[in-house]
PDB file of C-alpha atoms in Angstrom:
ATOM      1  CA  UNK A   1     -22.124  -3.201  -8.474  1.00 33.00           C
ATOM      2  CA  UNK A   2     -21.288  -3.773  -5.009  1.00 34.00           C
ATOM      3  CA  UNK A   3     -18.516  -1.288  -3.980  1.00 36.00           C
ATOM      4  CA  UNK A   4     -15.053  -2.674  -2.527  1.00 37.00           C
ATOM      5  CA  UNK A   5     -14.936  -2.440   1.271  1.00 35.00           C
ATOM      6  CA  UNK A   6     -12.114  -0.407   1.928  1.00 38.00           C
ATOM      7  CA  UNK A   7     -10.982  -0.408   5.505  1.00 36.00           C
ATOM      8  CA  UNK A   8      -9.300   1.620   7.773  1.00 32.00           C
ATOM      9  CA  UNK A   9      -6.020  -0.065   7.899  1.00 36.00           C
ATOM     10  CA  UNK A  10      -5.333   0.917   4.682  1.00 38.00           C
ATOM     11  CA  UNK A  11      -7.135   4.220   4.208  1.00 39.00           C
ATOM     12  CA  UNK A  12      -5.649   5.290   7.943  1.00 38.00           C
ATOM     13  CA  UNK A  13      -1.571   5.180   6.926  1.00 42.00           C
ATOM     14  CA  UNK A  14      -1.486   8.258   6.322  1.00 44.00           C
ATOM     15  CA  UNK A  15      -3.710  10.800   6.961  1.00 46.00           C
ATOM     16  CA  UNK A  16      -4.863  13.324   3.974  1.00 50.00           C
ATOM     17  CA  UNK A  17      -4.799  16.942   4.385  1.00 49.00           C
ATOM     18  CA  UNK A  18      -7.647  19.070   4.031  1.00 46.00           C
ATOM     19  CA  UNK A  19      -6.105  21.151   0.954  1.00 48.00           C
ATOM     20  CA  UNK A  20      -7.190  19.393  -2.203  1.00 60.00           C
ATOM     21  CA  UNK A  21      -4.330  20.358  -3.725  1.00 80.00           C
ATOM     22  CA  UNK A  22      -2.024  18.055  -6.344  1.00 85.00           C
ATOM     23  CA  UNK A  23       1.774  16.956  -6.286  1.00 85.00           C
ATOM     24  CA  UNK A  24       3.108  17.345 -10.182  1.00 76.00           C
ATOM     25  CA  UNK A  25       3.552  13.744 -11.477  1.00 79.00           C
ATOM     26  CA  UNK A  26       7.346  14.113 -11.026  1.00 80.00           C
ATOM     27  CA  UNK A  27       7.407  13.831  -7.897  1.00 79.00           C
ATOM     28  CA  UNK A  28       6.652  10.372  -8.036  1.00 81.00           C
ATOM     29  CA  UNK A  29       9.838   9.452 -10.322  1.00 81.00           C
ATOM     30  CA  UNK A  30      12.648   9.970  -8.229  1.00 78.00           C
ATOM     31  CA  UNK A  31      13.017   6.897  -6.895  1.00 83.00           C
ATOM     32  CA  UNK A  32      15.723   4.330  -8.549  1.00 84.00           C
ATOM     33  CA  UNK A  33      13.046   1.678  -8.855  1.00 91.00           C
ATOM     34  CA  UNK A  34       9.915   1.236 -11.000  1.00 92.00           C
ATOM     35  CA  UNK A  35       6.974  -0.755  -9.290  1.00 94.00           C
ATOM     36  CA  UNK A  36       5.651  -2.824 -11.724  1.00 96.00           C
ATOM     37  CA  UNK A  37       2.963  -5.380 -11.163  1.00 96.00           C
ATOM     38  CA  UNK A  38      -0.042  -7.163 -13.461  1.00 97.00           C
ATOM     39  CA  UNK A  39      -3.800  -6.517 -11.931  1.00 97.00           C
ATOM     40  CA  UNK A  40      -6.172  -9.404 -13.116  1.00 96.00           C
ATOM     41  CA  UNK A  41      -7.515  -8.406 -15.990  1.00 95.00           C
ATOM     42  CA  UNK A  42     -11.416  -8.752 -14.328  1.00 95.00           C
ATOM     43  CA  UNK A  43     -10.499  -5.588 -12.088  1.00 96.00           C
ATOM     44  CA  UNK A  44     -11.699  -2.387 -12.848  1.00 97.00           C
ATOM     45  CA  UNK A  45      -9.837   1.132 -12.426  1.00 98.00           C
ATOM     46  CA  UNK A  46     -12.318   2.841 -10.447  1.00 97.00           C
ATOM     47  CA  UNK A  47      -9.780   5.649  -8.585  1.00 95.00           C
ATOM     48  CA  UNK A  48      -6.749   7.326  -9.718  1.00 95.00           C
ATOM     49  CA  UNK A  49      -5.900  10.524  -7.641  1.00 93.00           C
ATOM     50  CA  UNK A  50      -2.774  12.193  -6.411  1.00 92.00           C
ATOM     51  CA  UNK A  51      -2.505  14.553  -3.329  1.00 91.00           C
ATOM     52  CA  UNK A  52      -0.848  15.236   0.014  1.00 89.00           C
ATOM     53  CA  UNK A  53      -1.054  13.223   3.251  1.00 83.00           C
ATOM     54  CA  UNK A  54       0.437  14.001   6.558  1.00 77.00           C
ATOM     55  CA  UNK A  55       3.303  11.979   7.785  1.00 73.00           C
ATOM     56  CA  UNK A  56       4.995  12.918  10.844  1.00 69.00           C
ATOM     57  CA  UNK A  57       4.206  16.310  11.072  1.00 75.00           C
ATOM     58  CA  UNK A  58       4.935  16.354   7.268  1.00 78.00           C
ATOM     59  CA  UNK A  59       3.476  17.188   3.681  1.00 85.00           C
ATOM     60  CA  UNK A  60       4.108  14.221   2.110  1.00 87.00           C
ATOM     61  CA  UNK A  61       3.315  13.738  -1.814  1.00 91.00           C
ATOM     62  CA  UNK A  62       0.732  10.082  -2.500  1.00 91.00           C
ATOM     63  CA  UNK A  63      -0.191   8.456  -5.650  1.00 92.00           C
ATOM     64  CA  UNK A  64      -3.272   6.289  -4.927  1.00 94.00           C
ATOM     65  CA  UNK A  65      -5.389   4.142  -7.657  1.00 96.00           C
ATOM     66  CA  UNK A  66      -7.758   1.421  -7.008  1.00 97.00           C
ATOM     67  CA  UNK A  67      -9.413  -1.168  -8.739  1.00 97.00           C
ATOM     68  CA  UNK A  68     -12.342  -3.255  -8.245  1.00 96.00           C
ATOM     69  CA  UNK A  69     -14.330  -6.814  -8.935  1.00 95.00           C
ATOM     70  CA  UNK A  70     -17.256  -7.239  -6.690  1.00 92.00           C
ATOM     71  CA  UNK A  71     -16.638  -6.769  -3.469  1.00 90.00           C
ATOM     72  CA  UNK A  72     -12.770  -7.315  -3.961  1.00 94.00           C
ATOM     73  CA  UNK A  73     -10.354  -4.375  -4.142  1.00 95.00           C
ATOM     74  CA  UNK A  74      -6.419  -3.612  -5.411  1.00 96.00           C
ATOM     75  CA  UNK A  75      -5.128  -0.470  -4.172  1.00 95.00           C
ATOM     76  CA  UNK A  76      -1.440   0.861  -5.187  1.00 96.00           C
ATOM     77  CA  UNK A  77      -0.246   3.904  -2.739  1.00 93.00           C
ATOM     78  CA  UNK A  78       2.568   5.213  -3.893  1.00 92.00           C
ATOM     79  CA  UNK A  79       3.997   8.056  -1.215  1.00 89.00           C
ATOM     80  CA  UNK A  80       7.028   9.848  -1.382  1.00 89.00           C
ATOM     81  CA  UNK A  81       8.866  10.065   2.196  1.00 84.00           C
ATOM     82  CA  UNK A  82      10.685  12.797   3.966  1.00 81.00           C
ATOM     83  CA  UNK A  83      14.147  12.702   4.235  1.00 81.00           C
ATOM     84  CA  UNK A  84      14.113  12.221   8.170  1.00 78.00           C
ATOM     85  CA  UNK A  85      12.999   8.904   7.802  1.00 79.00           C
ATOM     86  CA  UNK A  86      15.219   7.786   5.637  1.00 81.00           C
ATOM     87  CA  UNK A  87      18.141   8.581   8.305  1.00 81.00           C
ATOM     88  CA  UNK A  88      16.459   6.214  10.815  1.00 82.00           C
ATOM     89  CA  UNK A  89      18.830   3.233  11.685  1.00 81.00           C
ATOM     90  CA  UNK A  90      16.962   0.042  10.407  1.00 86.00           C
ATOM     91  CA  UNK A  91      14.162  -0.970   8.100  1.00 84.00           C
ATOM     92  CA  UNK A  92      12.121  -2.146  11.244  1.00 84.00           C
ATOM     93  CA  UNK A  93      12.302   1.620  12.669  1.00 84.00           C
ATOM     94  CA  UNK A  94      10.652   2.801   8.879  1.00 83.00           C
ATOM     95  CA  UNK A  95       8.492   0.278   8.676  1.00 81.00           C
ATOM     96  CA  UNK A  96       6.926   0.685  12.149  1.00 80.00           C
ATOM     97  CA  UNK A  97       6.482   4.348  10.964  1.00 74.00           C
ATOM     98  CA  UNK A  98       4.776   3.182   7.734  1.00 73.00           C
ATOM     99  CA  UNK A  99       2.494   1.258  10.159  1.00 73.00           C
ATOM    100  CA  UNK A 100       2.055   3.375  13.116  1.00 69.00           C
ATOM    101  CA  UNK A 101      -1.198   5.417  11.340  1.00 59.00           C
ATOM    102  CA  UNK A 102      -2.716   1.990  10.401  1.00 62.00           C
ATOM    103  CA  UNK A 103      -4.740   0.937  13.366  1.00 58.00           C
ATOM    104  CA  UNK A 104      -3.175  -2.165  14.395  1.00 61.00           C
ATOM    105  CA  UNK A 105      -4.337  -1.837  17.527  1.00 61.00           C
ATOM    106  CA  UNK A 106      -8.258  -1.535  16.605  1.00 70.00           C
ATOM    107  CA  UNK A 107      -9.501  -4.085  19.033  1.00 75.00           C
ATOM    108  CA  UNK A 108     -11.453  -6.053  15.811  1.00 79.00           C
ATOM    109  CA  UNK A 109      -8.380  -6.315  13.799  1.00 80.00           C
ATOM    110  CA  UNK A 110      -6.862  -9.973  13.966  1.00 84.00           C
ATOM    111  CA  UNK A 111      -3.493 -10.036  12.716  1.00 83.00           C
ATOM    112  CA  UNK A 112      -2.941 -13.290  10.689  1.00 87.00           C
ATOM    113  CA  UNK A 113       0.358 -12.928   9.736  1.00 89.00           C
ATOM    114  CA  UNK A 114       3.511 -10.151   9.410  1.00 90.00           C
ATOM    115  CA  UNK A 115       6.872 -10.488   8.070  1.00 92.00           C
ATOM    116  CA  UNK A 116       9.511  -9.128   6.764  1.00 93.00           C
ATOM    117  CA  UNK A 117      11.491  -9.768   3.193  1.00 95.00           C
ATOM    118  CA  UNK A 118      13.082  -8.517   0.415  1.00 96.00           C
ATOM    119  CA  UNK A 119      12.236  -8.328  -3.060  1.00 95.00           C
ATOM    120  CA  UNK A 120      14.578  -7.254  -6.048  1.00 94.00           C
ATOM    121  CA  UNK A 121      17.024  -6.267  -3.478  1.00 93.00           C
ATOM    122  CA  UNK A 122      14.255  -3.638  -1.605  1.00 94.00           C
ATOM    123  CA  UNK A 123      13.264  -4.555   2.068  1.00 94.00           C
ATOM    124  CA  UNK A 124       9.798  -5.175   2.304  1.00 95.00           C
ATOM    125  CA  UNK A 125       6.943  -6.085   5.037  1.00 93.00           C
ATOM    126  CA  UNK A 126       4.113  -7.760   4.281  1.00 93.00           C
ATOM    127  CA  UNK A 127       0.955  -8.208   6.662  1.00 90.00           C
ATOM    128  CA  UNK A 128      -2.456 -10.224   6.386  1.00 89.00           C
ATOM    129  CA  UNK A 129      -5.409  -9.368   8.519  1.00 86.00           C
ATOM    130  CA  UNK A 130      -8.770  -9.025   8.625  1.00 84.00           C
ATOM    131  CA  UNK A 131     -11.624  -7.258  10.733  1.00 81.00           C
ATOM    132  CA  UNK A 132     -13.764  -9.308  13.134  1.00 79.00           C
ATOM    133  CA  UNK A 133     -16.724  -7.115  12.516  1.00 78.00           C
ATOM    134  CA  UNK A 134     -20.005  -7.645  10.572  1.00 77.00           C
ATOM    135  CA  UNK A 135     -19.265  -6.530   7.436  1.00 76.00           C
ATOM    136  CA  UNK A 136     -15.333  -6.430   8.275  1.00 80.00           C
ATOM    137  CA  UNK A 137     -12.226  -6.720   5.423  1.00 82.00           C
ATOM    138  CA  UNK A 138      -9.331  -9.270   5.033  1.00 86.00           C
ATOM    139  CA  UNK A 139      -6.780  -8.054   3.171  1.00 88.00           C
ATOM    140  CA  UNK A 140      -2.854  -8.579   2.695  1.00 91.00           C
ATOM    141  CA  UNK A 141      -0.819  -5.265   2.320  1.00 92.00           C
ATOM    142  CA  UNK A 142       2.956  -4.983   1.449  1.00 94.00           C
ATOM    143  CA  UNK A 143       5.210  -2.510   1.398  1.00 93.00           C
ATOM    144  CA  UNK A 144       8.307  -1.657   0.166  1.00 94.00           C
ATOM    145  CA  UNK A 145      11.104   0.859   0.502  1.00 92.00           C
ATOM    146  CA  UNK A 146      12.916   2.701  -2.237  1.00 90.00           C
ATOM    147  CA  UNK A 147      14.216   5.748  -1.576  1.00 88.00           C
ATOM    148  CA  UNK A 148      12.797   8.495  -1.541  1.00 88.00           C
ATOM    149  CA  UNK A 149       9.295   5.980  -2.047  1.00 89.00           C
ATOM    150  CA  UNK A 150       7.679   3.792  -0.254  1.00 90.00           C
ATOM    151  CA  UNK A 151       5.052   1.466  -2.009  1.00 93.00           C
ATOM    152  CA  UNK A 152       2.046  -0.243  -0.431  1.00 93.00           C
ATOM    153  CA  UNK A 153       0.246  -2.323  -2.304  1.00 95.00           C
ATOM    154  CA  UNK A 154      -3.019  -4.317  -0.693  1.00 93.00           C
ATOM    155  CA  UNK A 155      -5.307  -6.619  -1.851  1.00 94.00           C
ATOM    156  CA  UNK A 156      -8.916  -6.187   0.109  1.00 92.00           C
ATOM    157  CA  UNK A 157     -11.879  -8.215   0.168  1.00 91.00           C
ATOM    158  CA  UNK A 158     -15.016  -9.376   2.205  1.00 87.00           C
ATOM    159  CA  UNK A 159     -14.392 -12.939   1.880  1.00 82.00           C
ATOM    160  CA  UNK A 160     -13.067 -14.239   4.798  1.00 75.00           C
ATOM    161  CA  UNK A 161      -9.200 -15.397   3.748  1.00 74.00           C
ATOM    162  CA  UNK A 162      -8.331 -13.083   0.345  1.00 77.00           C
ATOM    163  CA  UNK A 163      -4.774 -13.890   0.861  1.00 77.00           C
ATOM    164  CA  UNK A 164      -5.298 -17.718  -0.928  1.00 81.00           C
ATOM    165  CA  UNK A 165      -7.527 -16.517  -3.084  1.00 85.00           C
ATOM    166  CA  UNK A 166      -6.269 -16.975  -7.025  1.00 90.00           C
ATOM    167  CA  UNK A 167      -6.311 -13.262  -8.330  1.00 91.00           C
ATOM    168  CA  UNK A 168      -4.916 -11.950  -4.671  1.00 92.00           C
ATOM    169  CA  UNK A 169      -1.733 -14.381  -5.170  1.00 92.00           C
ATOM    170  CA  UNK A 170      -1.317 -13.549  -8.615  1.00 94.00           C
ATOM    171  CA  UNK A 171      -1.673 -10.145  -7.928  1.00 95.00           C
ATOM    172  CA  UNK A 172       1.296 -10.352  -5.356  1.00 95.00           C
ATOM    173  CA  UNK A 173       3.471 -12.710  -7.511  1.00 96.00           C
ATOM    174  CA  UNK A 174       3.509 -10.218 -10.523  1.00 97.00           C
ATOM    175  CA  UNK A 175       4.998  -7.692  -8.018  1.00 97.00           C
ATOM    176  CA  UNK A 176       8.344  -6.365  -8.876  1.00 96.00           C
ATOM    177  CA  UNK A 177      10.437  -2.983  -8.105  1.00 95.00           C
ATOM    178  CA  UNK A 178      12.987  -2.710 -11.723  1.00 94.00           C
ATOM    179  CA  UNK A 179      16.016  -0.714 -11.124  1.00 92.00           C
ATOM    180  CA  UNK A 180      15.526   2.368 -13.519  1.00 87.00           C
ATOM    181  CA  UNK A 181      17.673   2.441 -16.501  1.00 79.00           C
TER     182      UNK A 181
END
């Protein structure tokens, strides 16, 4: 099976610490919103792990799982943000911290496209890129804030465009963040 290509954009966000340890599930359910979203049924969970990443200087809890098909890839990050940065003053100012470990300025990444939006009433970013490198990625990431978690969900592939194709838009479309009952 050829393994998903999984680049450094999304790998780089945050960067894991060395201790192997593992957040307790809880920590993940603070948030008043559940992510919920449908992955094509043709994708296969190959990854689930929890653990810690550095953000800012900080221990931050992460919830990662990926799937694959071929050389095509989902992965769901699910990281739970210090308080600090939800005191910032605008969504831009969190979101270019959510960004800033990502490598957008790796001189073979092409930005397509980036924009911002909402969705259920959470502000969200969403980006499409790809590496011009042989064997590079194209992928479309978005992200979302909901206090105390931020969610960033990408779909990653060698083809060329993944953002049109079918299981990458109805990957994207099933996305939703539920307020918690």
């Amino acid at each position: 099976m050829t393994r998903v290509i999984v680049s450094a954009l999304i790998l780089a966000a945050a960067q894991p610490l060395m201790a192997q340890e593992e957040p307790p599930e809880d920590a993940f359910s603070h948030s008043s919103r559940d992510l919920v979203f449908h992955v094509p049924p043709e994708f296969q969970l190959v990854t689930q792990n929890r653990g810690y990443v550095n953000v800012a200087g900080q221990k931050v809890p992460r919830f990662r799982r990926i799937w694959q098909h071929g050389s095509d890839g989902i992965i769901v990050n699910v990281a739970v943000w210090p308080q600090a940065v939800w005191h910032l003053d605008t969504d831009k100012e969190r979101f270019d911290l959510v960004l800033a470990g990502m490598q957008l300025s790796d001189s073979t990444l092409k930005l397509v496209s980036r924009h911002s939006y909402e969705l259920d009433g959470c502000p969200a970013e969403s980006i499409t890129c790809f590496f011009a490198r042989p064997g590079g990625t194209s992928q479309r990431m978005d992200c979302f804030l909901a206090e105390p978690n931020v969610f960033m969900l990408a779909y990653v592939s060698s083809k060329q465009s993944s953002w049109d194709d079918p299981a990458s838009k109805a990957f994207f479309h099933s996305i939703s963040l539920k307020p918690k009952k």
